[in-house]
Short mmCIF file of C-alpha atoms in Angstrom, two decimals:
data_model
loop_
_atom_site.label_atom_id
_atom_site.label_comp_id
_atom_site.label_asym_id
_atom_site.label_seq_id
_atom_site.Cartn_x
_atom_site.Cartn_y
_atom_site.Cartn_z
CA UNK T 44 129.36 142.97 170.99
CA UNK T 45 132.18 141.27 172.82
CA UNK T 46 131.26 140.45 176.69
CA UNK T 47 133.84 140.57 179.47
CA UNK T 48 135.18 137.07 180.23
CA UNK T 49 135.70 135.46 183.79
CA UNK T 50 139.35 136.78 184.91
CA UNK T 51 138.86 140.15 182.97
CA UNK T 52 139.27 143.46 184.79
CA UNK T 53 136.11 145.70 184.87
CA UNK T 54 136.34 148.74 183.12
CA UNK T 55 136.10 151.71 185.80
CA UNK T 56 133.26 154.04 185.24
CA UNK T 57 131.46 157.37 186.65
CA UNK T 58 127.81 157.33 186.33
CA UNK T 59 125.03 159.40 188.11
CA UNK T 60 122.33 157.91 190.03
CA UNK T 61 118.79 159.20 190.08
CA UNK T 62 119.66 162.25 192.48
CA UNK T 63 122.78 163.29 190.09
CA UNK T 64 125.42 161.65 192.17
CA UNK T 65 128.36 160.19 190.72
CA UNK T 66 129.38 156.95 191.44
CA UNK T 67 132.19 154.64 190.34
CA UNK T 68 133.13 150.83 191.03
CA UNK T 69 134.03 150.37 194.90
CA UNK T 70 137.38 148.37 195.83
CA UNK T 71 135.94 147.26 199.18
CA UNK T 72 133.06 145.14 198.21
CA UNK T 73 131.86 142.48 195.89
CA UNK T 74 129.54 143.87 193.22
CA UNK T 75 126.60 142.68 191.05
CA UNK T 76 126.56 144.88 188.20
CA UNK T 77 123.69 143.90 186.06
CA UNK T 78 123.05 145.71 182.74
CA UNK T 79 119.02 145.84 181.59
CA UNK T 80 117.40 147.17 178.49
CA UNK T 81 115.15 149.95 179.57
CA UNK T 82 113.31 151.54 182.90
CA UNK T 83 109.81 150.72 183.63
CA UNK T 84 109.37 147.62 180.71
CA UNK T 85 108.04 144.33 182.11
CA UNK T 86 111.12 142.25 182.23
CA UNK T 87 113.31 145.22 183.76
CA UNK T 88 110.76 145.90 186.38
CA UNK T 89 110.75 142.07 187.54
CA UNK T 90 114.43 142.00 187.72
CA UNK T 91 114.65 145.54 189.58
CA UNK T 92 112.09 144.44 192.30
CA UNK T 93 113.60 140.91 192.70
CA UNK T 94 117.30 142.72 193.48
CA UNK T 95 115.33 144.85 195.53
CA UNK T 96 113.41 142.20 197.24
CA UNK T 97 116.66 140.44 198.11
CA UNK T 98 118.99 143.57 198.68
CA UNK T 99 119.42 142.82 202.50
CA UNK T 100 120.65 139.45 201.72
CA UNK T 101 123.27 140.87 199.47
CA UNK T 102 123.99 143.83 202.17
CA UNK T 103 124.62 141.04 204.41
CA UNK T 104 127.27 139.48 202.58
CA UNK T 105 128.52 143.02 201.79
CA UNK T 106 127.70 142.96 198.28
CA UNK T 107 126.79 146.09 196.46
CA UNK T 108 124.07 145.66 193.61
CA UNK T 109 124.28 148.14 190.92
CA UNK T 110 121.67 148.42 187.95
CA UNK T 111 122.73 150.56 184.70
CA UNK T 112 120.72 151.28 181.81
CA UNK T 113 120.37 154.07 179.29
CA UNK T 114 117.67 155.93 180.94
CA UNK T 115 118.16 159.40 182.34
CA UNK T 116 118.13 160.73 185.90
CA UNK T 117 114.31 161.64 185.70
CA UNK T 118 113.67 158.19 184.48
CA UNK T 119 115.07 156.42 186.99
CA UNK T 120 113.58 158.23 189.54
CA UNK T 121 110.22 157.60 188.21
CA UNK T 122 111.28 153.86 187.81
CA UNK T 123 112.39 153.70 191.67
CA UNK T 124 109.44 155.90 193.04
CA UNK T 125 106.77 153.77 190.79
CA UNK T 126 108.04 150.24 192.20
CA UNK T 127 109.71 151.29 195.54
CA UNK T 128 113.21 150.26 194.30
CA UNK T 129 115.81 150.42 196.63
CA UNK T 130 119.03 149.33 194.70
CA UNK T 131 121.39 151.50 193.03
CA UNK T 132 120.22 152.28 189.55
CA UNK T 133 122.92 154.50 187.35
CA UNK T 134 122.47 156.21 184.15
CA UNK T 135 124.83 155.64 180.68
CA UNK T 136 122.86 157.87 178.68
CA UNK T 137 125.26 157.61 175.98
CA UNK T 138 126.16 154.01 176.29
CA UNK T 139 130.03 154.33 176.59
CA UNK T 140 129.81 152.15 179.86
CA UNK T 141 127.51 149.61 178.12
CA UNK T 142 130.04 149.60 175.12
CA UNK T 143 132.77 149.12 177.41
CA UNK T 144 131.31 146.12 179.11
CA UNK T 145 130.19 144.72 175.85
CA UNK T 146 126.46 144.68 176.51
CA UNK T 147 125.63 147.45 173.88
CA UNK T 148 125.08 146.26 170.10
CA UNK T 149 122.28 144.93 167.63
CA UNK T 150 119.58 143.31 169.36
CA UNK T 151 116.58 141.99 167.86
CA UNK T 152 112.89 142.44 169.25
CA UNK T 153 109.50 140.82 167.11
CA UNK T 154 111.55 140.76 164.09
CA UNK T 155 112.97 144.45 164.25
CA UNK T 156 116.50 144.94 164.74
CA UNK T 157 117.53 148.15 167.04
CA UNK T 158 120.76 148.97 169.19
CA UNK T 159 120.27 148.58 172.67
CA UNK T 160 121.58 147.24 175.87
CA UNK T 161 121.34 143.12 176.51
CA UNK T 162 120.25 141.76 179.73
CA UNK T 163 123.86 140.78 181.00
CA UNK T 164 124.99 140.47 184.55
CA UNK T 165 128.38 140.57 186.04
CA UNK T 166 129.79 139.67 189.49
CA UNK T 167 133.01 141.40 190.39
CA UNK T 168 135.30 140.66 193.44
CA UNK T 169 137.07 143.37 195.57
CA UNK T 170 139.48 144.03 193.03
CA UNK T 171 136.88 144.30 190.37
CA UNK T 172 137.85 141.15 188.32
CA UNK T 173 134.87 139.35 186.82
CA UNK T 174 134.20 136.10 188.65
CA UNK T 175 131.04 135.34 186.82
CA UNK T 176 129.06 136.08 183.80
CA UNK T 177 125.18 135.63 182.95
CA UNK T 178 124.52 136.28 179.50
CA UNK T 179 121.28 134.31 179.34
CA UNK T 180 119.19 136.22 181.89
CA UNK T 181 115.61 135.50 182.80
CA UNK T 182 114.59 138.40 185.20
CA UNK T 183 112.33 135.92 187.22
CA UNK T 184 114.72 134.50 190.11
CA UNK T 185 117.91 135.86 188.36
CA UNK T 186 118.65 137.48 191.72
CA UNK T 187 118.08 134.39 193.80
CA UNK T 188 120.49 132.47 190.92
CA UNK T 189 123.36 135.34 191.68
CA UNK T 190 122.94 135.37 195.38
CA UNK T 191 123.39 131.53 195.45
CA UNK T 192 126.56 131.74 193.43
CA UNK T 193 127.75 134.09 195.91
CA UNK T 194 126.84 132.22 198.93
CA UNK T 195 128.92 129.42 197.08
CA UNK T 196 132.12 131.34 197.20
#
């Protein structure tokens, strides 16, 4: 896995949300693009709920929050409905976008190696240039950490 670095141009993508609508990177807003391992797992649920809780603060600053993982549209719908999530969650079913962003690769959990998405967050400017990378993410309070960074710009 080779992560994007500050100053890199973020790769464009076209991914579907829970309703099948295709989304790509906007060029009119700053963006928080966070990758998470799997819908409905404890850490991913905490992270998504916190971004949802802080969504109005991000919107006041004209920031778009995008979460990306490998689950399909049905999984995203169940995840959003179960936890009342309001953020935009996108399906990277074949992991092609995750690979371009350098977040897909070998992982280890409880001594077992597998391929999957690492919990990584990128903050992008209006031209989709990376201005911050979080590669050691603790789901608890991560949203506040990102919000604080953006407020200091």
